mmCIF file of C-alpha atoms in Angstrom:
data_model
loop_
_atom_site.group_PDB
_atom_site.id
_atom_site.type_symbol
_atom_site.label_atom_id
_atom_site.label_comp_id
_atom_site.label_asym_id
_atom_site.label_seq_id
_atom_site.Cartn_x
_atom_site.Cartn_y
_atom_site.Cartn_z
ATOM 1 C CA UNK A 1128 -42.857 46.238 7.230
ATOM 2 C CA UNK A 1129 -42.552 45.214 3.577
ATOM 3 C CA UNK A 1130 -39.420 47.349 3.204
ATOM 4 C CA UNK A 1131 -37.950 45.755 6.338
ATOM 5 C CA UNK A 1132 -38.611 42.226 5.014
ATOM 6 C CA UNK A 1133 -37.186 43.193 1.643
ATOM 7 C CA UNK A 1134 -34.117 44.521 3.378
ATOM 8 C CA UNK A 1135 -33.618 41.266 5.262
ATOM 9 C CA UNK A 1136 -33.994 39.324 2.059
ATOM 10 C CA UNK A 1137 -31.418 41.530 0.369
ATOM 11 C CA UNK A 1138 -28.980 41.064 3.235
ATOM 12 C CA UNK A 1139 -29.521 37.323 3.153
ATOM 13 C CA UNK A 1140 -28.975 37.304 -0.577
ATOM 14 C CA UNK A 1141 -25.794 39.303 -0.212
ATOM 15 C CA UNK A 1142 -24.631 36.881 2.513
ATOM 16 C CA UNK A 1143 -25.176 33.902 0.243
ATOM 17 C CA UNK A 1144 -23.402 35.651 -2.605
ATOM 18 C CA UNK A 1145 -20.444 36.534 -0.420
ATOM 19 C CA UNK A 1146 -20.298 32.941 0.876
ATOM 20 C CA UNK A 1147 -20.285 31.673 -2.683
ATOM 21 C CA UNK A 1148 -17.531 34.134 -3.548
ATOM 22 C CA UNK A 1149 -15.471 32.957 -0.593
ATOM 23 C CA UNK A 1150 -15.682 29.277 -1.567
ATOM 24 C CA UNK A 1151 -12.417 27.874 -2.913
ATOM 25 C CA UNK A 1152 -11.525 24.890 -5.069
ATOM 26 C CA UNK A 1153 -8.349 22.872 -4.587
ATOM 27 C CA UNK A 1154 -6.967 20.565 -7.262
ATOM 28 C CA UNK A 1155 -5.644 17.145 -6.223
ATOM 29 C CA UNK A 1156 -4.103 14.333 -8.235
ATOM 30 C CA UNK A 1157 -4.317 10.625 -7.533
ATOM 31 C CA UNK A 1158 -2.828 7.598 -9.249
ATOM 32 C CA UNK A 1159 -5.161 5.296 -11.167
ATOM 33 C CA UNK A 1160 -4.943 2.619 -8.441
ATOM 34 C CA UNK A 1161 -7.249 4.837 -6.383
ATOM 35 C CA UNK A 1162 -9.828 5.379 -9.116
ATOM 36 C CA UNK A 1163 -12.405 3.208 -7.333
ATOM 37 C CA UNK A 1164 -12.498 5.052 -4.025
ATOM 38 C CA UNK A 1165 -11.094 8.557 -4.451
ATOM 39 C CA UNK A 1166 -13.934 9.868 -6.690
ATOM 40 C CA UNK A 1167 -16.443 8.589 -4.103
ATOM 41 C CA UNK A 1168 -14.740 10.459 -1.263
ATOM 42 C CA UNK A 1169 -14.417 13.631 -3.336
ATOM 43 C CA UNK A 1170 -18.076 13.494 -4.368
ATOM 44 C CA UNK A 1171 -19.189 13.087 -0.751
ATOM 45 C CA UNK A 1172 -16.981 15.990 0.354
ATOM 46 C CA UNK A 1173 -18.163 18.292 -2.442
ATOM 47 C CA UNK A 1174 -21.822 17.605 -1.661
ATOM 48 C CA UNK A 1175 -21.425 18.495 1.996
ATOM 49 C CA UNK A 1176 -18.922 21.361 1.920
ATOM 50 C CA UNK A 1177 -18.777 24.879 0.569
ATOM 51 C CA UNK A 1178 -15.169 24.493 -0.494
ATOM 52 C CA UNK A 1179 -14.636 22.031 -3.316
ATOM 53 C CA UNK A 1180 -12.096 19.525 -4.615
ATOM 54 C CA UNK A 1181 -11.242 19.079 -8.292
ATOM 55 C CA UNK A 1182 -9.864 15.578 -8.853
ATOM 56 C CA UNK A 1183 -7.559 14.410 -11.623
ATOM 57 C CA UNK A 1184 -6.746 10.701 -12.016
ATOM 58 C CA UNK A 1185 -3.286 10.089 -13.463
ATOM 59 C CA UNK A 1186 -1.976 6.759 -14.873
ATOM 60 C CA UNK A 1187 0.231 4.957 -12.352
ATOM 61 C CA UNK A 1188 3.294 4.969 -14.578
ATOM 62 C CA UNK A 1189 3.033 8.716 -15.278
ATOM 63 C CA UNK A 1190 2.151 10.379 -11.998
ATOM 64 C CA UNK A 1191 5.639 10.698 -10.476
ATOM 65 C CA UNK A 1192 7.266 12.222 -13.550
ATOM 66 C CA UNK A 1193 4.211 14.350 -14.340
ATOM 67 C CA UNK A 1194 4.158 15.811 -10.830
ATOM 68 C CA UNK A 1195 7.862 16.629 -10.963
ATOM 69 C CA UNK A 1196 7.403 18.303 -14.345
ATOM 70 C CA UNK A 1197 4.388 20.260 -13.085
ATOM 71 C CA UNK A 1198 6.302 21.503 -10.049
ATOM 72 C CA UNK A 1199 9.223 22.590 -12.231
ATOM 73 C CA UNK A 1200 6.833 24.355 -14.605
ATOM 74 C CA UNK A 1201 4.931 26.147 -11.850
ATOM 75 C CA UNK A 1202 1.624 24.331 -12.526
ATOM 76 C CA UNK A 1203 1.412 21.577 -9.895
ATOM 77 C CA UNK A 1204 -1.780 20.416 -8.199
ATOM 78 C CA UNK A 1205 -2.418 21.716 -4.702
ATOM 79 C CA UNK A 1206 -2.250 18.211 -3.260
ATOM 80 C CA UNK A 1207 -1.378 14.710 -4.310
ATOM 81 C CA UNK A 1208 -2.204 11.197 -3.154
ATOM 82 C CA UNK A 1209 1.258 9.717 -3.564
ATOM 83 C CA UNK A 1210 2.534 6.153 -3.262
ATOM 84 C CA UNK A 1211 3.913 6.268 0.286
ATOM 85 C CA UNK A 1212 7.294 4.839 -0.723
ATOM 86 C CA UNK A 1213 8.075 7.995 -2.722
ATOM 87 C CA UNK A 1214 7.244 10.472 0.048
ATOM 88 C CA UNK A 1215 10.799 10.691 1.469
ATOM 89 C CA UNK A 1216 12.235 11.485 -1.966
ATOM 90 C CA UNK A 1217 9.763 14.290 -2.647
ATOM 91 C CA UNK A 1218 10.203 15.681 0.860
ATOM 92 C CA UNK A 1219 13.985 15.668 0.433
ATOM 93 C CA UNK A 1220 13.628 17.563 -2.852
ATOM 94 C CA UNK A 1221 11.891 20.447 -1.095
ATOM 95 C CA UNK A 1222 8.671 20.186 -3.118
ATOM 96 C CA UNK A 1223 6.284 19.472 -0.231
ATOM 97 C CA UNK A 1224 4.676 21.586 2.461
ATOM 98 C CA UNK A 1225 5.802 20.980 6.041
ATOM 99 C CA UNK A 1226 2.586 20.044 7.878
ATOM 100 C CA UNK A 1227 4.146 18.933 11.154
ATOM 101 C CA UNK A 1228 2.353 21.273 13.541
ATOM 102 C CA UNK A 1229 -1.080 20.698 12.020
ATOM 103 C CA UNK A 1230 -0.569 16.926 11.815
ATOM 104 C CA UNK A 1231 0.422 16.625 15.463
ATOM 105 C CA UNK A 1232 -2.531 18.749 16.525
ATOM 106 C CA UNK A 1233 -5.008 16.222 15.118
ATOM 107 C CA UNK A 1234 -6.752 14.454 18.022
ATOM 108 C CA UNK A 1235 -6.432 11.115 16.212
ATOM 109 C CA UNK A 1236 -2.822 11.582 15.078
ATOM 110 C CA UNK A 1237 -1.560 8.716 17.276
ATOM 111 C CA UNK A 1238 -4.075 6.376 15.616
ATOM 112 C CA UNK A 1239 -2.898 7.007 12.048
ATOM 113 C CA UNK A 1240 -0.991 4.210 10.303
ATOM 114 C CA UNK A 1241 2.566 4.278 11.765
ATOM 115 C CA UNK A 1242 4.191 3.003 8.571
ATOM 116 C CA UNK A 1243 2.588 5.777 6.526
ATOM 117 C CA UNK A 1244 3.537 8.460 9.048
ATOM 118 C CA UNK A 1245 7.127 7.195 9.072
ATOM 119 C CA UNK A 1246 7.483 7.415 5.304
ATOM 120 C CA UNK A 1247 5.821 10.838 5.446
ATOM 121 C CA UNK A 1248 8.523 12.098 7.802
ATOM 122 C CA UNK A 1249 11.838 13.576 6.677
ATOM 123 C CA UNK A 1250 14.461 14.964 9.062
ATOM 124 C CA UNK A 1251 11.932 14.854 11.914
ATOM 125 C CA UNK A 1252 9.362 16.940 10.038
ATOM 126 C CA UNK A 1253 6.100 15.619 8.585
ATOM 127 C CA UNK A 1254 5.404 16.124 4.887
ATOM 128 C CA UNK A 1255 2.819 13.425 4.248
ATOM 129 C CA UNK A 1256 -0.073 11.822 6.108
ATOM 130 C CA UNK A 1257 -1.753 8.448 5.502
ATOM 131 C CA UNK A 1258 -4.521 8.408 2.943
ATOM 132 C CA UNK A 1259 -5.172 4.980 1.438
ATOM 133 C CA UNK A 1260 -3.831 1.623 2.550
ATOM 134 C CA UNK A 1261 -3.212 -1.954 1.495
ATOM 135 C CA UNK A 1262 -1.437 -4.776 3.312
ATOM 136 C CA UNK A 1263 0.297 -7.943 2.209
ATOM 137 C CA UNK A 1264 -1.344 -11.161 3.377
ATOM 138 C CA UNK A 1265 -1.349 -14.876 2.583
ATOM 139 C CA UNK A 1266 -4.348 -16.342 0.782
ATOM 140 C CA UNK A 1267 -5.243 -19.992 0.256
ATOM 141 C CA UNK A 1268 -7.746 -21.865 -1.890
ATOM 142 C CA UNK A 1269 -10.120 -23.710 0.449
ATOM 143 C CA UNK A 1270 -11.431 -26.023 -2.261
ATOM 144 C CA UNK A 1271 -7.923 -27.246 -3.104
ATOM 145 C CA UNK A 1272 -7.072 -27.579 0.581
ATOM 146 C CA UNK A 1273 -10.110 -29.803 1.094
ATOM 147 C CA UNK A 1274 -9.299 -31.907 -1.987
ATOM 148 C CA UNK A 1275 -5.751 -32.377 -0.696
ATOM 149 C CA UNK A 1276 -6.980 -33.592 2.697
ATOM 150 C CA UNK A 1277 -6.049 -30.372 4.499
ATOM 151 C CA UNK A 1278 -8.221 -28.376 6.867
ATOM 152 C CA UNK A 1279 -9.767 -25.737 4.570
ATOM 153 C CA UNK A 1280 -10.347 -23.384 7.499
ATOM 154 C CA UNK A 1281 -6.737 -23.374 8.701
ATOM 155 C CA UNK A 1282 -4.070 -21.419 6.868
ATOM 156 C CA UNK A 1283 -0.340 -22.132 7.312
ATOM 157 C CA UNK A 1284 1.453 -20.328 10.134
ATOM 158 C CA UNK A 1285 5.106 -21.236 9.468
ATOM 159 C CA UNK A 1286 7.266 -21.758 6.385
ATOM 160 C CA UNK A 1287 7.344 -25.488 7.024
ATOM 161 C CA UNK A 1288 3.542 -25.564 7.035
ATOM 162 C CA UNK A 1289 3.388 -23.581 3.798
ATOM 163 C CA UNK A 1290 5.745 -26.014 2.082
ATOM 164 C CA UNK A 1291 4.012 -29.113 3.472
ATOM 165 C CA UNK A 1292 0.577 -27.828 2.449
ATOM 166 C CA UNK A 1293 1.876 -26.856 -0.990
ATOM 167 C CA UNK A 1294 3.276 -30.367 -1.489
ATOM 168 C CA UNK A 1295 -0.084 -31.966 -0.741
ATOM 169 C CA UNK A 1296 -1.842 -29.600 -3.122
ATOM 170 C CA UNK A 1297 0.744 -30.252 -5.805
ATOM 171 C CA UNK A 1298 0.047 -33.965 -5.464
ATOM 172 C CA UNK A 1299 -3.444 -33.336 -6.850
ATOM 173 C CA UNK A 1300 -1.721 -33.316 -10.219
ATOM 174 C CA UNK A 1301 -2.519 -31.745 -13.553
ATOM 175 C CA UNK A 1302 -1.886 -28.039 -13.765
ATOM 176 C CA UNK A 1303 -2.548 -27.503 -10.054
ATOM 177 C CA UNK A 1304 0.405 -26.042 -8.177
ATOM 178 C CA UNK A 1305 1.004 -25.498 -4.486
ATOM 179 C CA UNK A 1306 2.451 -21.974 -4.439
ATOM 180 C CA UNK A 1307 2.848 -18.909 -6.631
ATOM 181 C CA UNK A 1308 4.790 -15.652 -6.632
ATOM 182 C CA UNK A 1309 5.814 -13.221 -9.402
ATOM 183 C CA UNK A 1310 9.541 -13.836 -9.708
ATOM 184 C CA UNK A 1311 10.450 -10.865 -11.892
ATOM 185 C CA UNK A 1312 8.376 -8.187 -10.167
ATOM 186 C CA UNK A 1313 10.395 -6.111 -7.670
ATOM 187 C CA UNK A 1314 7.335 -4.317 -6.315
ATOM 188 C CA UNK A 1315 5.481 -7.599 -5.824
ATOM 189 C CA UNK A 1316 8.382 -9.169 -3.954
ATOM 190 C CA UNK A 1317 9.141 -6.235 -1.689
ATOM 191 C CA UNK A 1318 5.426 -6.420 -0.820
ATOM 192 C CA UNK A 1319 5.188 -10.167 -0.152
ATOM 193 C CA UNK A 1320 8.701 -11.597 0.283
ATOM 194 C CA UNK A 1321 10.142 -9.025 2.694
ATOM 195 C CA UNK A 1322 7.489 -9.695 5.392
ATOM 196 C CA UNK A 1323 8.783 -13.280 5.583
ATOM 197 C CA UNK A 1324 12.175 -11.812 6.494
ATOM 198 C CA UNK A 1325 10.771 -9.234 8.914
ATOM 199 C CA UNK A 1326 8.646 -11.830 10.707
ATOM 200 C CA UNK A 1327 11.777 -13.932 11.202
ATOM 201 C CA UNK A 1328 13.787 -11.086 12.733
ATOM 202 C CA UNK A 1329 15.718 -9.786 9.726
ATOM 203 C CA UNK A 1330 15.632 -6.670 7.564
ATOM 204 C CA UNK A 1331 16.919 -5.375 4.236
ATOM 205 C CA UNK A 1332 17.559 -1.762 5.292
ATOM 206 C CA UNK A 1333 18.374 0.061 8.497
ATOM 207 C CA UNK A 1334 15.505 1.990 10.069
ATOM 208 C CA UNK A 1335 16.762 5.325 8.699
ATOM 209 C CA UNK A 1336 17.281 3.859 5.226
ATOM 210 C CA UNK A 1337 20.973 4.711 5.162
ATOM 211 C CA UNK A 1338 22.429 1.212 5.338
ATOM 212 C CA UNK A 1339 21.696 -1.831 3.188
ATOM 213 C CA UNK A 1340 21.443 -4.950 5.376
ATOM 214 C CA UNK A 1341 20.697 -7.733 2.911
ATOM 215 C CA UNK A 1342 23.381 -10.093 4.139
ATOM 216 C CA UNK A 1343 21.614 -11.617 7.133
ATOM 217 C CA UNK A 1344 20.563 -15.162 8.111
ATOM 218 C CA UNK A 1345 16.858 -14.420 7.827
ATOM 219 C CA UNK A 1346 17.047 -13.281 4.202
ATOM 220 C CA UNK A 1347 19.204 -16.272 3.330
ATOM 221 C CA UNK A 1348 16.694 -18.585 5.004
ATOM 222 C CA UNK A 1349 13.828 -17.021 3.056
ATOM 223 C CA UNK A 1350 15.746 -17.515 -0.186
ATOM 224 C CA UNK A 1351 16.384 -21.155 0.730
ATOM 225 C CA UNK A 1352 12.678 -21.566 1.486
ATOM 226 C CA UNK A 1353 11.671 -20.375 -1.979
ATOM 227 C CA UNK A 1354 14.453 -22.334 -3.665
ATOM 228 C CA UNK A 1355 13.249 -25.515 -1.958
ATOM 229 C CA UNK A 1356 9.694 -25.064 -3.214
ATOM 230 C CA UNK A 1357 10.941 -24.337 -6.731
ATOM 231 C CA UNK A 1358 13.187 -27.415 -6.689
ATOM 232 C CA UNK A 1359 10.223 -29.575 -5.667
ATOM 233 C CA UNK A 1360 8.152 -28.222 -8.550
ATOM 234 C CA UNK A 1361 5.617 -26.555 -6.266
ATOM 235 C CA UNK A 1362 5.855 -23.255 -8.168
ATOM 236 C CA UNK A 1363 4.867 -22.961 -11.873
ATOM 237 C CA UNK A 1364 7.836 -22.418 -14.192
ATOM 238 C CA UNK A 1365 6.276 -19.236 -15.526
ATOM 239 C CA UNK A 1366 6.743 -17.586 -12.135
ATOM 240 C CA UNK A 1367 10.403 -16.874 -12.899
ATOM 241 C CA UNK A 1368 9.630 -14.447 -15.725
ATOM 242 C CA UNK A 1369 6.382 -13.022 -14.359
ATOM 243 C CA UNK A 1370 6.749 -9.250 -14.083
ATOM 244 C CA UNK A 1371 3.582 -8.957 -12.041
ATOM 245 C CA UNK A 1372 1.000 -9.579 -14.745
ATOM 246 C CA UNK A 1373 -0.036 -12.793 -12.977
ATOM 247 C CA UNK A 1374 0.454 -11.519 -9.432
ATOM 248 C CA UNK A 1375 -3.291 -11.816 -8.821
ATOM 249 C CA UNK A 1376 -4.453 -13.643 -11.936
ATOM 250 C CA UNK A 1377 -2.628 -16.889 -11.121
ATOM 251 C CA UNK A 1378 -4.576 -17.449 -7.904
ATOM 252 C CA UNK A 1379 -7.814 -16.183 -9.466
ATOM 253 C CA UNK A 1380 -7.553 -19.001 -11.999
ATOM 254 C CA UNK A 1381 -8.318 -21.498 -9.237
ATOM 255 C CA UNK A 1382 -5.260 -23.694 -9.795
ATOM 256 C CA UNK A 1383 -2.940 -22.279 -7.098
ATOM 257 C CA UNK A 1384 -3.142 -23.463 -3.506
ATOM 258 C CA UNK A 1385 -1.253 -20.732 -1.624
ATOM 259 C CA UNK A 1386 -0.338 -17.223 -2.759
ATOM 260 C CA UNK A 1387 1.116 -14.185 -0.989
ATOM 261 C CA UNK A 1388 -0.995 -11.247 -2.092
ATOM 262 C CA UNK A 1389 -2.663 -8.073 -0.823
ATOM 263 C CA UNK A 1390 -5.884 -6.964 0.797
ATOM 264 C CA UNK A 1391 -7.025 -5.747 -2.624
ATOM 265 C CA UNK A 1392 -7.521 -9.408 -3.547
ATOM 266 C CA UNK A 1393 -10.516 -9.644 -1.206
ATOM 267 C CA UNK A 1394 -12.627 -7.209 -3.190
ATOM 268 C CA UNK A 1395 -11.356 -8.472 -6.522
ATOM 269 C CA UNK A 1396 -12.097 -12.123 -5.720
ATOM 270 C CA UNK A 1397 -15.493 -11.345 -4.231
ATOM 271 C CA UNK A 1398 -16.669 -9.350 -7.230
ATOM 272 C CA UNK A 1399 -14.862 -10.951 -10.169
ATOM 273 C CA UNK A 1400 -14.374 -14.559 -9.021
ATOM 274 C CA UNK A 1401 -17.199 -15.290 -6.547
ATOM 275 C CA UNK A 1402 -16.879 -19.055 -7.075
ATOM 276 C CA UNK A 1403 -13.417 -19.184 -5.487
ATOM 277 C CA UNK A 1404 -13.606 -20.038 -1.795
ATOM 278 C CA UNK A 1405 -10.534 -18.641 -0.086
ATOM 279 C CA UNK A 1406 -9.025 -17.804 3.268
ATOM 280 C CA UNK A 1407 -6.867 -14.904 4.446
ATOM 281 C CA UNK A 1408 -4.098 -15.057 7.016
ATOM 282 C CA UNK A 1409 -0.857 -13.315 7.900
ATOM 283 C CA UNK A 1410 2.504 -13.800 6.184
ATOM 284 C CA UNK A 1411 4.434 -15.896 8.706
ATOM 285 C CA UNK A 1412 7.989 -15.973 9.916
ATOM 286 C CA UNK A 1413 10.097 -19.114 9.596
ATOM 287 C CA UNK A 1414 8.964 -20.503 12.933
ATOM 288 C CA UNK A 1415 5.857 -18.416 13.529
ATOM 289 C CA UNK A 1416 4.945 -14.820 14.161
ATOM 290 C CA UNK A 1417 3.962 -12.641 11.230
ATOM 291 C CA UNK A 1418 4.534 -9.374 9.441
ATOM 292 C CA UNK A 1419 3.109 -7.340 6.590
ATOM 293 C CA UNK A 1420 4.094 -4.654 4.116
ATOM 294 C CA UNK A 1421 1.960 -1.560 4.657
ATOM 295 C CA UNK A 1422 1.295 -0.127 1.227
ATOM 296 C CA UNK A 1423 -0.963 2.563 -0.165
ATOM 297 C CA UNK A 1424 -0.693 6.342 -0.439
ATOM 298 C CA UNK A 1425 0.293 9.335 1.620
ATOM 299 C CA UNK A 1426 -1.453 12.634 1.030
ATOM 300 C CA UNK A 1427 1.075 15.390 0.404
ATOM 301 C CA UNK A 1428 0.633 19.114 -0.158
ATOM 302 C CA UNK A 1429 2.582 21.090 -2.714
ATOM 303 C CA UNK A 1430 4.824 23.673 -1.101
ATOM 304 C CA UNK A 1431 3.459 27.190 -1.427
ATOM 305 C CA UNK A 1432 -0.116 26.302 -2.333
ATOM 306 C CA UNK A 1433 -2.728 28.913 -1.440
ATOM 307 C CA UNK A 1434 -5.349 26.200 -0.852
ATOM 308 C CA UNK A 1435 -3.884 24.748 2.330
ATOM 309 C CA UNK A 1436 -7.062 25.352 4.351
ATOM 310 C CA UNK A 1437 -9.217 23.536 1.775
ATOM 311 C CA UNK A 1438 -6.890 20.539 1.732
ATOM 312 C CA UNK A 1439 -6.875 20.342 5.527
ATOM 313 C CA UNK A 1440 -10.674 20.420 5.446
ATOM 314 C CA UNK A 1441 -10.686 17.597 2.897
ATOM 315 C CA UNK A 1442 -8.284 15.493 4.955
ATOM 316 C CA UNK A 1443 -10.396 16.025 8.074
ATOM 317 C CA UNK A 1444 -13.401 14.698 6.162
ATOM 318 C CA UNK A 1445 -11.412 11.752 4.800
ATOM 319 C CA UNK A 1446 -10.334 10.849 8.338
ATOM 320 C CA UNK A 1447 -13.891 11.026 9.705
ATOM 321 C CA UNK A 1448 -15.865 7.813 10.164
ATOM 322 C CA UNK A 1449 -17.884 8.716 7.070
ATOM 323 C CA UNK A 1450 -14.740 9.198 5.003
ATOM 324 C CA UNK A 1451 -13.020 6.072 6.309
ATOM 325 C CA UNK A 1452 -16.172 4.033 5.659
ATOM 326 C CA UNK A 1453 -16.353 5.246 2.051
ATOM 327 C CA UNK A 1454 -12.691 4.398 1.546
ATOM 328 C CA UNK A 1455 -13.205 0.925 3.009
ATOM 329 C CA UNK A 1456 -16.329 0.244 0.987
ATOM 330 C CA UNK A 1457 -14.624 1.024 -2.289
ATOM 331 C CA UNK A 1458 -11.234 -0.625 -1.844
ATOM 332 C CA UNK A 1459 -8.898 0.960 0.708
ATOM 333 C CA UNK A 1460 -8.187 -0.256 4.207
ATOM 334 C CA UNK A 1461 -8.834 2.400 6.881
ATOM 335 C CA UNK A 1462 -5.763 4.361 7.968
ATOM 336 C CA UNK A 1463 -7.244 5.366 11.342
ATOM 337 C CA UNK A 1464 -6.769 2.408 13.649
ATOM 338 C CA UNK A 1465 -9.134 3.709 16.315
ATOM 339 C CA UNK A 1466 -12.166 3.531 14.002
ATOM 340 C CA UNK A 1467 -11.052 0.790 11.598
ATOM 341 C CA UNK A 1468 -13.449 -1.838 12.972
ATOM 342 C CA UNK A 1469 -16.397 0.525 12.693
ATOM 343 C CA UNK A 1470 -15.451 1.503 9.139
ATOM 344 C CA UNK A 1471 -15.257 -2.176 8.125
ATOM 345 C CA UNK A 1472 -18.159 -3.578 10.148
ATOM 346 C CA UNK A 1473 -20.523 -4.018 7.188
ATOM 347 C CA UNK A 1474 -17.915 -5.565 4.892
ATOM 348 C CA UNK A 1475 -16.421 -9.025 4.408
ATOM 349 C CA UNK A 1476 -14.912 -10.040 7.803
ATOM 350 C CA UNK A 1477 -11.681 -11.017 6.049
ATOM 351 C CA UNK A 1478 -10.971 -7.288 5.758
ATOM 352 C CA UNK A 1479 -10.527 -7.200 9.538
ATOM 353 C CA UNK A 1480 -7.516 -9.528 9.210
ATOM 354 C CA UNK A 1481 -6.037 -7.345 6.482
ATOM 355 C CA UNK A 1482 -6.641 -4.226 8.586
ATOM 356 C CA UNK A 1483 -4.801 -5.788 11.513
ATOM 357 C CA UNK A 1484 -1.930 -6.672 9.195
ATOM 358 C CA UNK A 1485 -1.768 -3.104 7.875
ATOM 359 C CA UNK A 1486 -1.918 -1.516 11.323
ATOM 360 C CA UNK A 1487 1.207 -3.426 12.351
ATOM 361 C CA UNK A 1488 2.751 -3.407 8.904
ATOM 362 C CA UNK A 1489 6.092 -1.961 7.889
ATOM 363 C CA UNK A 1490 7.425 -0.035 4.908
ATOM 364 C CA UNK A 1491 11.124 0.285 4.037
ATOM 365 C CA UNK A 1492 12.247 3.901 4.334
ATOM 366 C CA UNK A 1493 14.485 5.324 1.617
ATOM 367 C CA UNK A 1494 14.855 8.505 -0.403
ATOM 368 C CA UNK A 1495 16.047 6.311 -3.306
ATOM 369 C CA UNK A 1496 13.431 3.570 -3.022
ATOM 370 C CA UNK A 1497 12.790 3.396 -6.745
ATOM 371 C CA UNK A 1498 16.455 3.033 -7.652
ATOM 372 C CA UNK A 1499 17.328 0.336 -5.138
ATOM 373 C CA UNK A 1500 14.054 -1.591 -4.939
ATOM 374 C CA UNK A 1501 11.254 -0.764 -7.379
ATOM 375 C CA UNK A 1502 13.285 -0.582 -10.569
ATOM 376 C CA UNK A 1503 13.127 -3.681 -12.759
ATOM 377 C CA UNK A 1504 16.888 -3.219 -13.346
ATOM 378 C CA UNK A 1505 17.685 -2.436 -9.724
ATOM 379 C CA UNK A 1506 19.714 -4.458 -7.219
ATOM 380 C CA UNK A 1507 16.696 -5.869 -5.340
ATOM 381 C CA UNK A 1508 15.119 -7.419 -8.424
ATOM 382 C CA UNK A 1509 18.492 -8.616 -9.656
ATOM 383 C CA UNK A 1510 19.153 -10.361 -6.358
ATOM 384 C CA UNK A 1511 15.728 -12.036 -6.304
ATOM 385 C CA UNK A 1512 16.307 -13.436 -9.772
ATOM 386 C CA UNK A 1513 19.901 -14.542 -9.262
ATOM 387 C CA UNK A 1514 19.584 -15.880 -5.714
ATOM 388 C CA UNK A 1515 16.213 -17.643 -5.931
ATOM 389 C CA UNK A 1516 16.391 -18.948 -9.477
ATOM 390 C CA UNK A 1517 20.168 -19.008 -10.020
ATOM 391 C CA UNK A 1518 23.071 -20.732 -8.323
ATOM 392 C CA UNK A 1519 25.334 -18.077 -6.799
ATOM 393 C CA UNK A 1520 23.444 -17.004 -3.688
ATOM 394 C CA UNK A 1521 26.442 -15.457 -1.940
ATOM 395 C CA UNK A 1522 27.408 -13.478 -5.036
ATOM 396 C CA UNK A 1523 23.852 -12.292 -5.652
ATOM 397 C CA UNK A 1524 23.446 -10.993 -2.100
ATOM 398 C CA UNK A 1525 26.881 -9.366 -1.966
ATOM 399 C CA UNK A 1526 26.438 -7.613 -5.314
ATOM 400 C CA UNK A 1527 22.969 -6.345 -4.443
ATOM 401 C CA UNK A 1528 24.040 -5.037 -1.051
ATOM 402 C CA UNK A 1529 27.059 -3.261 -2.509
ATOM 403 C CA UNK A 1530 25.007 -1.657 -5.287
ATOM 404 C CA UNK A 1531 22.278 -0.595 -2.873
ATOM 405 C CA UNK A 1532 24.797 0.970 -0.500
ATOM 406 C CA UNK A 1533 26.534 2.834 -3.303
ATOM 407 C CA UNK A 1534 23.238 4.299 -4.494
ATOM 408 C CA UNK A 1535 22.257 5.298 -0.958
ATOM 409 C CA UNK A 1536 25.665 6.903 -0.288
ATOM 410 C CA UNK A 1537 25.626 8.967 -3.479
ATOM 411 C CA UNK A 1538 22.030 10.157 -3.155
ATOM 412 C CA UNK A 1539 21.589 13.969 -3.000
#
């Protein structure tokens, strides 16, 4: 009997050893913007799974170039949480694994953020799936609204209401201003200015990203809207040169009435500026309706990795209610629409508005997004500066559209 028990123990020990030997570790990279939530998800996964994830956090400004260099040198991570706007470019370069069949087999595939899935698709194949999410929204200072005689519980729903509310707030005097935006920040303005155009029926690119469509009545109207508020002194003069450093800080100072921003502002205001009473609503169209820019990251897998099974396991966990709840708790909107309310139920109810904005949000699709939009020297930023703060609106739009189209046409 003792020999039999000893034999069972030996077999069990060998089984555990073999299981340990079969465990694999996959390396993933993430940009620093995700440093609040990604370590939490990875820790939870590692504690509950035999396979493991090794996480590296890379500075925002370095991750794109560093990944490209790593791929070229044969030392890339197995997976990467990548700003969704860059997914088409990496897919087009042939650096990513085609995960179409697996993605479409997921029972919750239809509930994943449509904007993320679209940017993760190249030539009808899927190379990236939604991971983290943000959405552009409109925030207002309830204290200033009340002081200006406005209803502090009612945010503006049209451009005319935004301007009228901003005028009343401006009339409070001193260094209080009605509206703020970062005038020299292309990423900020694609995030918060474009939804005004979308909600009014216009667009800046065709759906496939192959045609620049800047010259439309809706974009011109949005430019006129901003120009009017600037002319009336409703926007601080420093907005023109702001490269994004005050994108959030201006409103957090308590002197701005209305500010287009992102869902990230909810957590930041609640934890860092708890004395500011604020509301969240959608970015409206000229005469109503609303839209939003769906931002965040897609998860992509390096072509040829031997850790594909581990990464799929990690994504499955991230998409579970536990994973989505961890993401929500530490700063990302859920990317699974079917369980978003459950993932957010214990958090600030304003997140529900942001989640609705993200679920219906849009993201411009382009394999040359950085060159035509995100670059500080690119045509989008040049047009914003020249058209909104300058005098030649027609020239600014025509030049930007021509430059964008040329870059798109000559892309590999």
